[in-house]
PDB file of N, CA and C in Angstrom:
ATOM      1  N   MET A 814     227.299 158.218 122.174  1.00 48.00           N
ATOM      2  CA  MET A 814     225.899 158.217 121.818  1.00 48.00           C
ATOM      3  C   MET A 814     225.702 158.703 120.388  1.00 48.00           C
ATOM      4  N   LYS A 815     226.349 159.781 120.021  1.00 58.00           N
ATOM      5  CA  LYS A 815     226.207 160.303 118.656  1.00 58.00           C
ATOM      6  C   LYS A 815     226.752 159.315 117.629  1.00 58.00           C
ATOM      7  N   TYR A 816     227.842 158.629 117.995  1.00 51.00           N
ATOM      8  CA  TYR A 816     228.437 157.654 117.081  1.00 51.00           C
ATOM      9  C   TYR A 816     227.451 156.527 116.778  1.00 51.00           C
ATOM     10  N   ASN A 817     226.785 155.994 117.804  1.00 55.00           N
ATOM     11  CA  ASN A 817     225.814 154.907 117.611  1.00 55.00           C
ATOM     12  C   ASN A 817     224.645 155.357 116.749  1.00 55.00           C
ATOM     13  N   THR A 818     224.195 156.566 116.951  1.00 53.00           N
ATOM     14  CA  THR A 818     223.095 157.102 116.154  1.00 53.00           C
ATOM     15  C   THR A 818     223.517 157.244 114.699  1.00 53.00           C
ATOM     16  N   LEU A 819     224.738 157.729 114.504  1.00 45.00           N
ATOM     17  CA  LEU A 819     225.264 157.889 113.144  1.00 45.00           C
ATOM     18  C   LEU A 819     225.373 156.540 112.446  1.00 45.00           C
ATOM     19  N   VAL A 820     225.921 155.541 113.130  1.00 44.00           N
ATOM     20  CA  VAL A 820     226.087 154.210 112.547  1.00 44.00           C
ATOM     21  C   VAL A 820     224.713 153.605 112.241  1.00 44.00           C
ATOM     22  N   ALA A 821     223.765 153.741 113.154  1.00 47.00           N
ATOM     23  CA  ALA A 821     222.421 153.204 112.934  1.00 47.00           C
ATOM     24  C   ALA A 821     221.769 153.885 111.736  1.00 47.00           C
ATOM     25  N   GLY A 822     221.968 155.175 111.620  1.00 50.00           N
ATOM     26  CA  GLY A 822     221.409 155.912 110.482  1.00 50.00           C
ATOM     27  C   GLY A 822     222.017 155.473 109.162  1.00 50.00           C
ATOM     28  N   LEU A 823     223.326 155.275 109.163  1.00 46.00           N
ATOM     29  CA  LEU A 823     224.001 154.818 107.944  1.00 46.00           C
ATOM     30  C   LEU A 823     223.534 153.431 107.534  1.00 46.00           C
ATOM     31  N   ILE A 824     223.386 152.552 108.493  1.00 56.00           N
ATOM     32  CA  ILE A 824     222.926 151.194 108.192  1.00 56.00           C
ATOM     33  C   ILE A 824     221.501 151.225 107.652  1.00 56.00           C
ATOM     34  N   ALA A 825     220.640 151.973 108.317  1.00 47.00           N
ATOM     35  CA  ALA A 825     219.248 152.067 107.868  1.00 47.00           C
ATOM     36  C   ALA A 825     219.167 152.671 106.467  1.00 47.00           C
ATOM     37  N   GLY A 826     219.960 153.708 106.231  1.00 48.00           N
ATOM     38  CA  GLY A 826     219.973 154.341 104.913  1.00 48.00           C
ATOM     39  C   GLY A 826     220.484 153.405 103.842  1.00 48.00           C
ATOM     40  N   SER A 827     221.519 152.643 104.168  1.00 44.00           N
ATOM     41  CA  SER A 827     222.078 151.689 103.202  1.00 44.00           C
ATOM     42  C   SER A 827     221.074 150.595 102.870  1.00 44.00           C
ATOM     43  N   LEU A 828     220.387 150.097 103.872  1.00 42.00           N
ATOM     44  CA  LEU A 828     219.386 149.059 103.626  1.00 42.00           C
ATOM     45  C   LEU A 828     218.244 149.603 102.783  1.00 42.00           C
ATOM     46  N   GLY A 829     217.810 150.795 103.092  1.00 43.00           N
ATOM     47  CA  GLY A 829     216.737 151.412 102.308  1.00 43.00           C
ATOM     48  C   GLY A 829     217.150 151.636 100.877  1.00 43.00           C
ATOM     49  N   LEU A 830     218.376 152.082 100.669  1.00 38.00           N
ATOM     50  CA  LEU A 830     218.878 152.323  99.319  1.00 38.00           C
ATOM     51  C   LEU A 830     218.982 151.022  98.543  1.00 38.00           C
ATOM     52  N   SER A 831     219.503 149.984  99.172  1.00 38.00           N
ATOM     53  CA  SER A 831     219.660 148.720  98.446  1.00 38.00           C
ATOM     54  C   SER A 831     218.312 148.099  98.122  1.00 38.00           C
ATOM     55  N   VAL A 832     217.326 148.237  98.992  1.00 37.00           N
ATOM     56  CA  VAL A 832     215.992 147.726  98.697  1.00 37.00           C
ATOM     57  C   VAL A 832     215.380 148.519  97.559  1.00 37.00           C
ATOM     58  N   GLY A 833     215.528 149.835  97.590  1.00 39.00           N
ATOM     59  CA  GLY A 833     214.990 150.681  96.526  1.00 39.00           C
ATOM     60  C   GLY A 833     215.633 150.397  95.190  1.00 39.00           C
ATOM     61  N   VAL A 834     216.934 150.224  95.178  1.00 40.00           N
ATOM     62  CA  VAL A 834     217.643 149.927  93.935  1.00 40.00           C
ATOM     63  C   VAL A 834     217.237 148.560  93.421  1.00 40.00           C
ATOM     64  N   GLY A 835     217.099 147.604  94.311  1.00 40.00           N
ATOM     65  CA  GLY A 835     216.713 146.262  93.898  1.00 40.00           C
ATOM     66  C   GLY A 835     215.348 146.241  93.244  1.00 40.00           C
ATOM     67  N   CYS A 836     214.432 147.024  93.756  1.00 35.00           N
ATOM     68  CA  CYS A 836     213.076 147.044  93.205  1.00 35.00           C
ATOM     69  C   CYS A 836     213.003 147.814  91.901  1.00 35.00           C
ATOM     70  N   SER A 837     213.764 148.890  91.804  1.00 41.00           N
ATOM     71  CA  SER A 837     213.642 149.743  90.624  1.00 41.00           C
ATOM     72  C   SER A 837     214.537 149.314  89.474  1.00 41.00           C
ATOM     73  N   SER A 838     215.467 148.396  89.722  1.00 46.00           N
ATOM     74  CA  SER A 838     216.410 148.051  88.660  1.00 46.00           C
ATOM     75  C   SER A 838     215.866 147.015  87.681  1.00 46.00           C
ATOM     76  N   LYS A 839     214.749 146.363  88.020  1.00 46.00           N
ATOM     77  CA  LYS A 839     214.211 145.345  87.118  1.00 46.00           C
ATOM     78  C   LYS A 839     213.802 146.004  85.800  1.00 46.00           C
ATOM     79  N   GLY A 840     214.362 145.526  84.742  1.00 61.00           N
ATOM     80  CA  GLY A 840     214.043 146.080  83.434  1.00 61.00           C
ATOM     81  C   GLY A 840     214.866 147.295  83.061  1.00 61.00           C
ATOM     82  N   THR A 841     215.666 147.781  83.959  1.00 88.00           N
ATOM     83  CA  THR A 841     216.423 148.997  83.700  1.00 88.00           C
ATOM     84  C   THR A 841     217.418 148.821  82.570  1.00 88.00           C
ATOM     85  N   HIS A 842     218.166 147.743  82.567  1.00 92.00           N
ATOM     86  CA  HIS A 842     219.172 147.558  81.521  1.00 92.00           C
ATOM     87  C   HIS A 842     218.511 147.401  80.149  1.00 92.00           C
ATOM     88  N   THR A 843     217.423 146.693  80.097  1.00 91.00           N
ATOM     89  CA  THR A 843     216.715 146.527  78.829  1.00 91.00           C
ATOM     90  C   THR A 843     216.201 147.874  78.331  1.00 91.00           C
ATOM     91  N   ALA A 844     215.644 148.664  79.241  1.00 92.00           N
ATOM     92  CA  ALA A 844     215.127 149.986  78.863  1.00 92.00           C
ATOM     93  C   ALA A 844     216.255 150.912  78.412  1.00 92.00           C
ATOM     94  N   GLN A 845     217.378 150.879  79.112  1.00 95.00           N
ATOM     95  CA  GLN A 845     218.520 151.712  78.733  1.00 95.00           C
ATOM     96  C   GLN A 845     219.108 151.255  77.403  1.00 95.00           C
ATOM     97  N   ALA A 846     219.144 149.949  77.194  1.00 94.00           N
ATOM     98  CA  ALA A 846     219.644 149.422  75.919  1.00 94.00           C
ATOM     99  C   ALA A 846     218.773 149.912  74.774  1.00 94.00           C
ATOM    100  N   LEU A 847     217.465 149.861  74.965  1.00 95.00           N
ATOM    101  CA  LEU A 847     216.543 150.335  73.932  1.00 95.00           C
ATOM    102  C   LEU A 847     216.724 151.828  73.680  1.00 95.00           C
ATOM    103  N   GLU A 848     216.848 152.589  74.747  1.00 96.00           N
ATOM    104  CA  GLU A 848     217.025 154.041  74.609  1.00 96.00           C
ATOM    105  C   GLU A 848     218.265 154.376  73.774  1.00 96.00           C
ATOM    106  N   HIS A 849     219.364 153.697  74.039  1.00 96.00           N
ATOM    107  CA  HIS A 849     220.591 153.977  73.290  1.00 96.00           C
ATOM    108  C   HIS A 849     220.556 153.402  71.875  1.00 96.00           C
ATOM    109  N   ALA A 850     219.869 152.293  71.684  1.00 96.00           N
ATOM    110  CA  ALA A 850     219.709 151.754  70.330  1.00 96.00           C
ATOM    111  C   ALA A 850     218.880 152.729  69.490  1.00 96.00           C
ATOM    112  N   GLN A 851     217.846 153.304  70.082  1.00 96.00           N
ATOM    113  CA  GLN A 851     217.032 154.295  69.377  1.00 96.00           C
ATOM    114  C   GLN A 851     217.861 155.538  69.041  1.00 96.00           C
ATOM    115  N   ALA A 852     218.677 155.967  69.993  1.00 96.00           N
ATOM    116  CA  ALA A 852     219.540 157.126  69.751  1.00 96.00           C
ATOM    117  C   ALA A 852     220.538 156.825  68.643  1.00 96.00           C
ATOM    118  N   ALA A 853     221.070 155.601  68.640  1.00 96.00           N
ATOM    119  CA  ALA A 853     222.017 155.206  67.589  1.00 96.00           C
ATOM    120  C   ALA A 853     221.345 155.231  66.230  1.00 96.00           C
ATOM    121  N   ALA A 854     220.116 154.748  66.163  1.00 95.00           N
ATOM    122  CA  ALA A 854     219.397 154.709  64.889  1.00 95.00           C
ATOM    123  C   ALA A 854     219.075 156.107  64.371  1.00 95.00           C
ATOM    124  N   LYS A 855     219.019 157.087  65.255  1.00 96.00           N
ATOM    125  CA  LYS A 855     218.717 158.466  64.852  1.00 96.00           C
ATOM    126  C   LYS A 855     219.965 159.259  64.463  1.00 96.00           C
ATOM    127  N   GLU A 856     221.128 158.759  64.841  1.00 95.00           N
ATOM    128  CA  GLU A 856     222.384 159.458  64.533  1.00 95.00           C
ATOM    129  C   GLU A 856     222.664 159.423  63.034  1.00 95.00           C
ATOM    130  N   SER A 857     223.416 160.409  62.576  1.00 93.00           N
ATOM    131  CA  SER A 857     223.766 160.452  61.153  1.00 93.00           C
ATOM    132  C   SER A 857     225.241 160.164  60.905  1.00 93.00           C
ATOM    133  N   THR A 858     226.066 160.261  61.948  1.00 95.00           N
ATOM    134  CA  THR A 858     227.500 159.987  61.768  1.00 95.00           C
ATOM    135  C   THR A 858     227.829 158.604  62.295  1.00 95.00           C
ATOM    136  N   ILE A 859     228.812 157.989  61.710  1.00 94.00           N
ATOM    137  CA  ILE A 859     229.198 156.648  62.152  1.00 94.00           C
ATOM    138  C   ILE A 859     229.703 156.688  63.595  1.00 94.00           C
ATOM    139  N   LYS A 860     230.406 157.755  63.960  1.00 96.00           N
ATOM    140  CA  LYS A 860     230.919 157.877  65.332  1.00 96.00           C
ATOM    141  C   LYS A 860     229.765 157.935  66.331  1.00 96.00           C
ATOM    142  N   GLY A 861     228.740 158.724  66.035  1.00 96.00           N
ATOM    143  CA  GLY A 861     227.588 158.831  66.914  1.00 96.00           C
ATOM    144  C   GLY A 861     226.833 157.517  67.049  1.00 96.00           C
ATOM    145  N   ILE A 862     226.659 156.849  65.913  1.00 96.00           N
ATOM    146  CA  ILE A 862     225.976 155.554  65.915  1.00 96.00           C
ATOM    147  C   ILE A 862     226.755 154.557  66.768  1.00 96.00           C
ATOM    148  N   GLN A 863     228.054 154.499  66.549  1.00 96.00           N
ATOM    149  CA  GLN A 863     228.878 153.526  67.260  1.00 96.00           C
ATOM    150  C   GLN A 863     228.964 153.817  68.755  1.00 96.00           C
ATOM    151  N   GLU A 864     228.986 155.084  69.140  1.00 97.00           N
ATOM    152  CA  GLU A 864     229.038 155.423  70.566  1.00 97.00           C
ATOM    153  C   GLU A 864     227.768 154.957  71.275  1.00 97.00           C
ATOM    154  N   HIS A 865     226.617 155.247  70.691  1.00 96.00           N
ATOM    155  CA  HIS A 865     225.363 154.803  71.307  1.00 96.00           C
ATOM    156  C   HIS A 865     225.228 153.287  71.249  1.00 96.00           C
ATOM    157  N   ALA A 866     225.679 152.676  70.171  1.00 96.00           N
ATOM    158  CA  ALA A 866     225.622 151.220  70.052  1.00 96.00           C
ATOM    159  C   ALA A 866     226.471 150.559  71.135  1.00 96.00           C
ATOM    160  N   GLN A 867     227.620 151.145  71.433  1.00 96.00           N
ATOM    161  CA  GLN A 867     228.491 150.585  72.472  1.00 96.00           C
ATOM    162  C   GLN A 867     227.830 150.658  73.845  1.00 96.00           C
ATOM    163  N   VAL A 868     227.199 151.777  74.151  1.00 96.00           N
ATOM    164  CA  VAL A 868     226.510 151.916  75.438  1.00 96.00           C
ATOM    165  C   VAL A 868     225.331 150.943  75.495  1.00 96.00           C
ATOM    166  N   SER A 869     224.589 150.840  74.408  1.00 96.00           N
ATOM    167  CA  SER A 869     223.464 149.912  74.346  1.00 96.00           C
ATOM    168  C   SER A 869     223.943 148.478  74.543  1.00 96.00           C
ATOM    169  N   LEU A 870     225.039 148.130  73.913  1.00 95.00           N
ATOM    170  CA  LEU A 870     225.602 146.785  74.032  1.00 95.00           C
ATOM    171  C   LEU A 870     225.971 146.472  75.487  1.00 95.00           C
ATOM    172  N   THR A 871     226.511 147.443  76.186  1.00 95.00           N
ATOM    173  CA  THR A 871     226.851 147.256  77.598  1.00 95.00           C
ATOM    174  C   THR A 871     225.595 146.912  78.403  1.00 95.00           C
ATOM    175  N   HIS A 872     224.508 147.609  78.130  1.00 94.00           N
ATOM    176  CA  HIS A 872     223.255 147.334  78.843  1.00 94.00           C
ATOM    177  C   HIS A 872     222.646 145.993  78.420  1.00 94.00           C
ATOM    178  N   VAL A 873     222.757 145.648  77.158  1.00 93.00           N
ATOM    179  CA  VAL A 873     222.254 144.348  76.695  1.00 93.00           C
ATOM    180  C   VAL A 873     222.991 143.230  77.421  1.00 93.00           C
ATOM    181  N   ARG A 874     224.289 143.351  77.525  1.00 93.00           N
ATOM    182  CA  ARG A 874     225.075 142.296  78.194  1.00 93.00           C
ATOM    183  C   ARG A 874     224.757 142.225  79.684  1.00 93.00           C
ATOM    184  N   ALA A 875     224.510 143.368  80.296  1.00 92.00           N
ATOM    185  CA  ALA A 875     224.111 143.360  81.712  1.00 92.00           C
ATOM    186  C   ALA A 875     222.744 142.701  81.868  1.00 92.00           C
ATOM    187  N   ALA A 876     221.834 142.974  80.950  1.00 90.00           N
ATOM    188  CA  ALA A 876     220.506 142.346  80.987  1.00 90.00           C
ATOM    189  C   ALA A 876     220.615 140.839  80.774  1.00 90.00           C
ATOM    190  N   GLU A 877     221.525 140.429  79.909  1.00 88.00           N
ATOM    191  CA  GLU A 877     221.737 138.995  79.677  1.00 88.00           C
ATOM    192  C   GLU A 877     222.251 138.318  80.943  1.00 88.00           C
ATOM    193  N   GLN A 878     223.191 138.970  81.615  1.00 88.00           N
ATOM    194  CA  GLN A 878     223.779 138.382  82.824  1.00 88.00           C
ATOM    195  C   GLN A 878     222.766 138.248  83.947  1.00 88.00           C
ATOM    196  N   THR A 879     221.874 139.215  84.058  1.00 83.00           N
ATOM    197  CA  THR A 879     220.886 139.177  85.133  1.00 83.00           C
ATOM    198  C   THR A 879     219.600 138.482  84.707  1.00 83.00           C
ATOM    199  N   LYS A 880     219.609 137.938  83.495  1.00 82.00           N
ATOM    200  CA  LYS A 880     218.445 137.235  82.947  1.00 82.00           C
ATOM    201  C   LYS A 880     217.199 138.108  83.076  1.00 82.00           C
ATOM    202  N   GLU A 881     217.377 139.351  82.666  1.00 75.00           N
ATOM    203  CA  GLU A 881     216.341 140.371  82.823  1.00 75.00           C
ATOM    204  C   GLU A 881     215.195 140.214  81.826  1.00 75.00           C
ATOM    205  N   ALA A 882     215.482 139.656  80.680  1.00 72.00           N
ATOM    206  CA  ALA A 882     214.452 139.620  79.641  1.00 72.00           C
ATOM    207  C   ALA A 882     214.693 138.428  78.722  1.00 72.00           C
ATOM    208  N   GLY A 883     213.879 138.350  77.662  1.00 77.00           N
ATOM    209  CA  GLY A 883     213.950 137.256  76.701  1.00 77.00           C
ATOM    210  C   GLY A 883     215.317 137.099  76.071  1.00 77.00           C
ATOM    211  N   ALA A 884     215.921 135.953  76.259  1.00 85.00           N
ATOM    212  CA  ALA A 884     217.285 135.692  75.815  1.00 85.00           C
ATOM    213  C   ALA A 884     217.461 135.785  74.304  1.00 85.00           C
ATOM    214  N   GLU A 885     216.490 135.301  73.538  1.00 89.00           N
ATOM    215  CA  GLU A 885     216.680 135.282  72.088  1.00 89.00           C
ATOM    216  C   GLU A 885     216.750 136.684  71.503  1.00 89.00           C
ATOM    217  N   HIS A 886     215.942 137.602  72.007  1.00 91.00           N
ATOM    218  CA  HIS A 886     215.977 138.970  71.484  1.00 91.00           C
ATOM    219  C   HIS A 886     217.202 139.732  71.987  1.00 91.00           C
ATOM    220  N   LEU A 887     217.630 139.432  73.211  1.00 91.00           N
ATOM    221  CA  LEU A 887     218.863 140.053  73.706  1.00 91.00           C
ATOM    222  C   LEU A 887     220.058 139.585  72.892  1.00 91.00           C
ATOM    223  N   THR A 888     220.091 138.302  72.561  1.00 93.00           N
ATOM    224  CA  THR A 888     221.180 137.759  71.749  1.00 93.00           C
ATOM    225  C   THR A 888     221.191 138.395  70.363  1.00 93.00           C
ATOM    226  N   ALA A 889     220.017 138.529  69.770  1.00 94.00           N
ATOM    227  CA  ALA A 889     219.926 139.145  68.445  1.00 94.00           C
ATOM    228  C   ALA A 889     220.329 140.621  68.502  1.00 94.00           C
ATOM    229  N   ALA A 890     219.928 141.315  69.565  1.00 94.00           N
ATOM    230  CA  ALA A 890     220.306 142.719  69.726  1.00 94.00           C
ATOM    231  C   ALA A 890     221.812 142.833  69.917  1.00 94.00           C
ATOM    232  N   ASP A 891     222.398 141.924  70.678  1.00 95.00           N
ATOM    233  CA  ASP A 891     223.844 141.896  70.905  1.00 95.00           C
ATOM    234  C   ASP A 891     224.579 141.777  69.570  1.00 95.00           C
ATOM    235  N   THR A 892     224.129 140.855  68.725  1.00 96.00           N
ATOM    236  CA  THR A 892     224.741 140.643  67.413  1.00 96.00           C
ATOM    237  C   THR A 892     224.611 141.894  66.540  1.00 96.00           C
ATOM    238  N   ALA A 893     223.417 142.478  66.512  1.00 96.00           N
ATOM    239  CA  ALA A 893     223.185 143.669  65.695  1.00 96.00           C
ATOM    240  C   ALA A 893     224.024 144.847  66.171  1.00 96.00           C
ATOM    241  N   LEU A 894     224.137 145.014  67.485  1.00 96.00           N
ATOM    242  CA  LEU A 894     224.943 146.122  68.018  1.00 96.00           C
ATOM    243  C   LEU A 894     226.425 145.926  67.697  1.00 96.00           C
ATOM    244  N   ASN A 895     226.884 144.693  67.767  1.00 96.00           N
ATOM    245  CA  ASN A 895     228.275 144.415  67.370  1.00 96.00           C
ATOM    246  C   ASN A 895     228.484 144.758  65.902  1.00 96.00           C
ATOM    247  N   ASP A 896     227.502 144.428  65.072  1.00 96.00           N
ATOM    248  CA  ASP A 896     227.581 144.769  63.648  1.00 96.00           C
ATOM    249  C   ASP A 896     227.638 146.285  63.459  1.00 96.00           C
ATOM    250  N   ALA A 897     226.852 147.018  64.247  1.00 96.00           N
ATOM    251  CA  ALA A 897     226.852 148.482  64.154  1.00 96.00           C
ATOM    252  C   ALA A 897     228.208 149.055  64.554  1.00 96.00           C
ATOM    253  N   ILE A 898     228.790 148.488  65.584  1.00 96.00           N
ATOM    254  CA  ILE A 898     230.092 148.966  66.064  1.00 96.00           C
ATOM    255  C   ILE A 898     231.188 148.685  65.041  1.00 96.00           C
ATOM    256  N   LYS A 899     231.101 147.553  64.349  1.00 97.00           N
ATOM    257  CA  LYS A 899     232.134 147.154  63.388  1.00 97.00           C
ATOM    258  C   LYS A 899     231.898 147.699  61.979  1.00 97.00           C
ATOM    259  N   ALA A 900     230.749 148.318  61.757  1.00 96.00           N
ATOM    260  CA  ALA A 900     230.409 148.810  60.414  1.00 96.00           C
ATOM    261  C   ALA A 900     231.403 149.877  59.954  1.00 96.00           C
ATOM    262  N   VAL A 901     231.631 149.914  58.645  1.00 95.00           N
ATOM    263  CA  VAL A 901     232.584 150.875  58.089  1.00 95.00           C
ATOM    264  C   VAL A 901     231.907 152.102  57.490  1.00 95.00           C
ATOM    265  N   ASP A 902     230.577 152.041  57.354  1.00 95.00           N
ATOM    266  CA  ASP A 902     229.876 153.201  56.810  1.00 95.00           C
ATOM    267  C   ASP A 902     228.611 153.460  57.630  1.00 95.00           C
ATOM    268  N   PRO A 903     228.145 154.704  57.639  1.00 95.00           N
ATOM    269  CA  PRO A 903     226.978 155.057  58.445  1.00 95.00           C
ATOM    270  C   PRO A 903     225.706 154.285  58.062  1.00 95.00           C
ATOM    271  N   GLY A 904     225.525 153.995  56.797  1.00 96.00           N
ATOM    272  CA  GLY A 904     224.327 153.274  56.353  1.00 96.00           C
ATOM    273  C   GLY A 904     224.224 151.897  56.971  1.00 96.00           C
ATOM    274  N   SER A 905     225.315 151.150  56.917  1.00 96.00           N
ATOM    275  CA  SER A 905     225.329 149.806  57.501  1.00 96.00           C
ATOM    276  C   SER A 905     225.181 149.863  59.020  1.00 96.00           C
ATOM    277  N   ALA A 906     225.847 150.831  59.629  1.00 96.00           N
ATOM    278  CA  ALA A 906     225.771 150.974  61.082  1.00 96.00           C
ATOM    279  C   ALA A 906     224.346 151.312  61.509  1.00 96.00           C
ATOM    280  N   LYS A 907     223.710 152.200  60.756  1.00 96.00           N
ATOM    281  CA  LYS A 907     222.341 152.613  61.061  1.00 96.00           C
ATOM    282  C   LYS A 907     221.374 151.429  60.919  1.00 96.00           C
ATOM    283  N   MET A 908     221.532 150.632  59.867  1.00 97.00           N
ATOM    284  CA  MET A 908     220.668 149.463  59.671  1.00 97.00           C
ATOM    285  C   MET A 908     220.837 148.470  60.821  1.00 97.00           C
ATOM    286  N   ALA A 909     222.050 148.259  61.253  1.00 97.00           N
ATOM    287  CA  ALA A 909     222.297 147.335  62.360  1.00 97.00           C
ATOM    288  C   ALA A 909     221.695 147.873  63.659  1.00 97.00           C
ATOM    289  N   ALA A 910     221.824 149.176  63.890  1.00 96.00           N
ATOM    290  CA  ALA A 910     221.240 149.784  65.088  1.00 96.00           C
ATOM    291  C   ALA A 910     219.719 149.676  65.061  1.00 96.00           C
ATOM    292  N   GLU A 911     219.122 149.852  63.894  1.00 96.00           N
ATOM    293  CA  GLU A 911     217.672 149.709  63.754  1.00 96.00           C
ATOM    294  C   GLU A 911     217.226 148.274  64.030  1.00 96.00           C
ATOM    295  N   SER A 912     218.035 147.317  63.614  1.00 96.00           N
ATOM    296  CA  SER A 912     217.737 145.920  63.888  1.00 96.00           C
ATOM    297  C   SER A 912     217.776 145.652  65.397  1.00 96.00           C
ATOM    298  N   ALA A 913     218.790 146.181  66.061  1.00 95.00           N
ATOM    299  CA  ALA A 913     218.892 146.033  67.521  1.00 95.00           C
ATOM    300  C   ALA A 913     217.685 146.674  68.199  1.00 95.00           C
ATOM    301  N   GLU A 914     217.324 147.854  67.720  1.00 95.00           N
ATOM    302  CA  GLU A 914     216.157 148.555  68.271  1.00 95.00           C
ATOM    303  C   GLU A 914     214.903 147.691  68.145  1.00 95.00           C
ATOM    304  N   SER A 915     214.703 147.074  66.986  1.00 95.00           N
ATOM    305  CA  SER A 915     213.535 146.208  66.766  1.00 95.00           C
ATOM    306  C   SER A 915     213.494 145.049  67.758  1.00 95.00           C
ATOM    307  N   HIS A 916     214.625 144.411  67.954  1.00 93.00           N
ATOM    308  CA  HIS A 916     214.676 143.282  68.878  1.00 93.00           C
ATOM    309  C   HIS A 916     214.427 143.726  70.316  1.00 93.00           C
ATOM    310  N   LEU A 917     214.969 144.873  70.691  1.00 92.00           N
ATOM    311  CA  LEU A 917     214.770 145.363  72.056  1.00 92.00           C
ATOM    312  C   LEU A 917     213.319 145.796  72.279  1.00 92.00           C
ATOM    313  N   LYS A 918     212.667 146.303  71.255  1.00 92.00           N
ATOM    314  CA  LYS A 918     211.256 146.668  71.379  1.00 92.00           C
ATOM    315  C   LYS A 918     210.386 145.439  71.586  1.00 92.00           C
ATOM    316  N   MET A 919     210.786 144.310  71.026  1.00 89.00           N
ATOM    317  CA  MET A 919     210.022 143.081  71.177  1.00 89.00           C
ATOM    318  C   MET A 919     210.044 142.563  72.607  1.00 89.00           C
ATOM    319  N   ILE A 920     211.028 142.979  73.370  1.00 85.00           N
ATOM    320  CA  ILE A 920     211.150 142.533  74.755  1.00 85.00           C
ATOM    321  C   ILE A 920     210.153 143.255  75.643  1.00 85.00           C
ATOM    322  N   LYS A 921     209.946 144.522  75.395  1.00 60.00           N
ATOM    323  CA  LYS A 921     209.075 145.337  76.260  1.00 60.00           C
ATOM    324  C   LYS A 921     207.651 144.924  76.229  1.00 60.00           C
TER     325      LYS A 921
END
């Protein structure tokens, strides 16, 4: 009897969690990408900029895969974040991160 109750509880909890995650995840990757692009643009070191740009890029690509938002701005943000990651100086990296931030803001 306890086993059946436990299994029923686990199933109900899993279904509730998956429904909740499904509803709350819309726009999440785009929002996270913007948050990290903004953080990258505020950084002063190339390492800091590139770390946030990499996390932002991961969220941009996830948003692209799930067709979460406007494709053209996600593509432009993807390009800008790649430029930030490959930049050799903080100034160029910061400009690229700011460009990504601009494109991600246009989606919201």
